Short mmCIF file of C-alpha atoms in Angstrom, two decimals:
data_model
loop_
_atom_site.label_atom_id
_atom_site.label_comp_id
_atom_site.label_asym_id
_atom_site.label_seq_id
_atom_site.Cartn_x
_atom_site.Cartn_y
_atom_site.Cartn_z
CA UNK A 14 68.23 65.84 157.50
CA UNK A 15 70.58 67.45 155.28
CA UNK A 16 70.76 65.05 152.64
CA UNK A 17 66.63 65.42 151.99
CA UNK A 18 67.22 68.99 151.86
CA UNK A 19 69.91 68.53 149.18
CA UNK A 20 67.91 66.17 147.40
CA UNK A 21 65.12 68.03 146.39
CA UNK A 22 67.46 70.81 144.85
CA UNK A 23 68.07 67.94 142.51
CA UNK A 24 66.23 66.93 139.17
CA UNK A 25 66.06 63.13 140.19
CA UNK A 26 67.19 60.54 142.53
CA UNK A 27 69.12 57.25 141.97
CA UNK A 28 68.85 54.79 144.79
CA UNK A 29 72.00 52.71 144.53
CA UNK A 30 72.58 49.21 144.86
CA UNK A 31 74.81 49.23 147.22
CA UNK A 32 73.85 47.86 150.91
CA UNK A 33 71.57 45.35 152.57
CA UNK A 34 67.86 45.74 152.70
CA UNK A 35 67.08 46.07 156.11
CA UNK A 36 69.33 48.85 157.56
CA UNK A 37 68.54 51.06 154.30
CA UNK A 38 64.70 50.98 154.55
CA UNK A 39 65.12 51.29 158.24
CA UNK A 40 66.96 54.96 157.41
CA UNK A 41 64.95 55.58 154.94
CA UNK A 42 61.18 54.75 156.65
CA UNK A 43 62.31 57.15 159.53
CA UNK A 44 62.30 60.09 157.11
CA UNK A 45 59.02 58.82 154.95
CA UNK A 46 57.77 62.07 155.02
CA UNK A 47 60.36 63.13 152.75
CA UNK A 48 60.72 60.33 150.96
CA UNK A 49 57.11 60.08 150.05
CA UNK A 50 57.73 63.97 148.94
CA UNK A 51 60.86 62.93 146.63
CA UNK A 52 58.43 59.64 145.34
CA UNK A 53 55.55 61.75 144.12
CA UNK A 54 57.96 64.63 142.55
CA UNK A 55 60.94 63.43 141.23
CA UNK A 56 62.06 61.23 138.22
CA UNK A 57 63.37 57.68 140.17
CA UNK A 58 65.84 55.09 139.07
CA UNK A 59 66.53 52.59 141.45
CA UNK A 60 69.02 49.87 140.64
CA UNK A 61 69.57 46.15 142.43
CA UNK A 62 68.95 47.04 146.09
CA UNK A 63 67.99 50.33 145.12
CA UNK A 64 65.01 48.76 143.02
CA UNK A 65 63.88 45.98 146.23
CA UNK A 66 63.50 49.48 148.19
CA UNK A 67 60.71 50.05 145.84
CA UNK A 68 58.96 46.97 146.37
CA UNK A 69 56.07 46.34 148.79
CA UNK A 70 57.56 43.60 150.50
CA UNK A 71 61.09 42.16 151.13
CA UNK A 72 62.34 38.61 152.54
CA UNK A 73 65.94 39.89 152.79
CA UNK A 74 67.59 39.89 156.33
CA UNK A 75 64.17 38.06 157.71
CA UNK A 76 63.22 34.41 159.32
CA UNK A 77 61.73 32.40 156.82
CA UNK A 78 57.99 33.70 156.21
CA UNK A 79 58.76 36.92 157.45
CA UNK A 80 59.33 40.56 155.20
CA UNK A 81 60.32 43.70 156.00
CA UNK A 82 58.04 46.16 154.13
CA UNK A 83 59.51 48.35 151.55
CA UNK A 84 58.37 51.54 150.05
CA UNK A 85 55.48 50.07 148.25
CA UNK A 86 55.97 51.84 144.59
CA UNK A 87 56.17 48.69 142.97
CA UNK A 88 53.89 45.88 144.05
CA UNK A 89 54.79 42.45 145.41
CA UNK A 90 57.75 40.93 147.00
CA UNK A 91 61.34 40.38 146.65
CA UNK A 92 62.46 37.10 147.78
CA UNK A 93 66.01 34.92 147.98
CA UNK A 94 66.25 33.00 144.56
CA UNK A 95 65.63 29.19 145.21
CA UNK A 96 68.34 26.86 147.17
CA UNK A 97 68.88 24.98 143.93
CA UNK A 98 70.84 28.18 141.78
CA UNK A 99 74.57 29.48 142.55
CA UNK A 100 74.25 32.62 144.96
CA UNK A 101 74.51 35.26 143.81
CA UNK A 102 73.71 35.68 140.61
CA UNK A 103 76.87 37.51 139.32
CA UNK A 104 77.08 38.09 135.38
CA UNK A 105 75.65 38.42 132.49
CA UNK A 106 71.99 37.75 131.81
CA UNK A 107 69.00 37.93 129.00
CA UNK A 108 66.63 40.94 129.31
CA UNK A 109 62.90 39.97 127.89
CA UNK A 110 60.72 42.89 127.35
CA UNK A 111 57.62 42.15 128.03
CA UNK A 112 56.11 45.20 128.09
CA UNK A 113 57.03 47.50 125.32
CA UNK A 114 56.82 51.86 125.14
CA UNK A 115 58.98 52.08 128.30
CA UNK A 116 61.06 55.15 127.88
CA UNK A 117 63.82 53.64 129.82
CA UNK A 118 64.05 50.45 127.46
CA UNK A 119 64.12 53.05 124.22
CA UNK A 120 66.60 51.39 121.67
CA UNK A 121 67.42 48.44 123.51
CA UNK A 122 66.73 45.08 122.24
CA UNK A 123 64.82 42.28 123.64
CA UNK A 124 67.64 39.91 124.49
CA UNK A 125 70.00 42.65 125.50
CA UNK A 126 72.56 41.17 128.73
CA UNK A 127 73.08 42.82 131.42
CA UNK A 128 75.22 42.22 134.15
CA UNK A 129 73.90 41.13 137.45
CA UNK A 130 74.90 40.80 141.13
CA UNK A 131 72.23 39.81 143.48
CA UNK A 132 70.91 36.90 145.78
CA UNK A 133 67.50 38.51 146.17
CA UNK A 134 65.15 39.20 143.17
CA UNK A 135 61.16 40.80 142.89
CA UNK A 136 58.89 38.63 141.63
CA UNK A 137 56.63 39.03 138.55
CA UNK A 138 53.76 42.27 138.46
CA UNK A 139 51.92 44.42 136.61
CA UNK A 140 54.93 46.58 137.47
CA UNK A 141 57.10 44.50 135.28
CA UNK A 142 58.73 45.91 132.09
CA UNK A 143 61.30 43.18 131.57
CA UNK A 144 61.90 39.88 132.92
CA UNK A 145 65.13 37.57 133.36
CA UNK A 146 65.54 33.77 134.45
CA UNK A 147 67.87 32.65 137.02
CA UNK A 148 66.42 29.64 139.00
CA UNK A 149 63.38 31.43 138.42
CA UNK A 150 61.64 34.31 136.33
CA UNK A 151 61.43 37.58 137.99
CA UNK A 152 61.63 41.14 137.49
CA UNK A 153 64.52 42.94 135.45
CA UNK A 154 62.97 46.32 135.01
CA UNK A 155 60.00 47.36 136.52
CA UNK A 156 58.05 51.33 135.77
CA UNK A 157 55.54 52.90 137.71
CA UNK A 158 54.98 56.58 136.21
CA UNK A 159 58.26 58.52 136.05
CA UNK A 160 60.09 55.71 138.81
CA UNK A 161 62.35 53.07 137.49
CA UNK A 162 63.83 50.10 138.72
CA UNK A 163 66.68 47.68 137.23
CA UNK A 164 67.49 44.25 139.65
CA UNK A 165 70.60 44.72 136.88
CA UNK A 166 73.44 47.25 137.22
CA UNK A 167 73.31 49.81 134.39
CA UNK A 168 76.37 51.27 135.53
CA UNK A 169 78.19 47.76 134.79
CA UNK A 170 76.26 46.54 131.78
CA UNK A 171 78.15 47.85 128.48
CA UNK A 172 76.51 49.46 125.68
CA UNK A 173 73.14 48.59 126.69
CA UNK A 174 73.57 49.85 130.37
CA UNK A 175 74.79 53.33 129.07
CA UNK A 176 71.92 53.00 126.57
CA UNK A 177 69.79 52.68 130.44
CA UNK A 178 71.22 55.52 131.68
CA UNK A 179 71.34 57.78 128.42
CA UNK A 180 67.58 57.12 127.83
CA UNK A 181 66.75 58.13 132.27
CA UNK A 182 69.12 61.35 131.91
CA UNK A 183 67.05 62.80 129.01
CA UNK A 184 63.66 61.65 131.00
CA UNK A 185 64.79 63.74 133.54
CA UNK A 186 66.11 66.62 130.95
CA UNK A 187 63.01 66.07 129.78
CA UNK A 188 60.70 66.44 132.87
CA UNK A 189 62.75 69.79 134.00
CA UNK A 190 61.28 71.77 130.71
CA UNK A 191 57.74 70.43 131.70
#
């Protein structure tokens, strides 16, 4: 497809979060020959849906007890936030870094908002860089080698999203002199 092709002529790839779960991964597991090429060589950020792509398992769009598999960078599943919260989340929320040294989290502070939009959020794994509480604790920011994820939009998040997106821009700057 032509969009693959194009994509590899790029330095990275940003999976948007834009969409519903199950007719994205469905597009994007019929090309997973490419997109396995684009996970092992490019610098990833994935934001909201574009970060539940990522994950091993997703509840969105399924009968209860039943997932949709993702792309399985990050591990564990994403799952509907509990009956007993307002959904979606939409606003601002705590980041807590609990995992410091990630390049994407350079200069921001733990207890940084960020602005949210989402009904469906990954639980808690090794993956996990920074956590938030909405109903529940789950994953803000997860890292796995040179891919990213924020549940959070970046794009919509003031100083410290453009802080986000500063620090992945000169990752990638970085990576192209390697």
């Amino acid at each position: 497809m032509r969009i693959f092709r194009e994509a590899y002529e790029h330095d990275a790839i940003v999976f948007p979060g834009v969409g519903a779960f199950k007719p994205v991964i469905r597009k994007l597991q019929e090309n997973r020959d490419h997109i396995s090429k684009l996970l092992e060589e490019k610098p990833i950020l994935g934001i909201c849906l574009g970060m539940q792509l990522l994950y091993e398992r997703s509840e969105e769009g399924c009968p209860p007890g039943e997932y949709l598999h993702g792309l399985g960078v990050f591990r564990g599943d994403v799952r509907r936030f509990p009956a007993n919260v307002k959904i979606p989340q939409m606003g601002w929320n705590t980041l807590r870094i609990i995992r410091r040294g990630c390049p994407l989290l350079s200069g921001v502070p733990d207890g940084a908002y960020v602005y949210y939009a989402n009904s469906y959020a990954p639980g808690l794994s090794d993956d996990a860089v920074a956590v938030t509480e909405y109903g529940v604790k789950f994953t803000a920011v997860a890292q796995r080698g040179m891919i990213f994820g924020t549940q959070f939009h970046p794009e919509k998040s003031g100083r410290w999203g453009l802080k986000i997106i500063e620090n992945f821009i000169k990752l990638v700057e970085g990576e192209k002199g390697r």
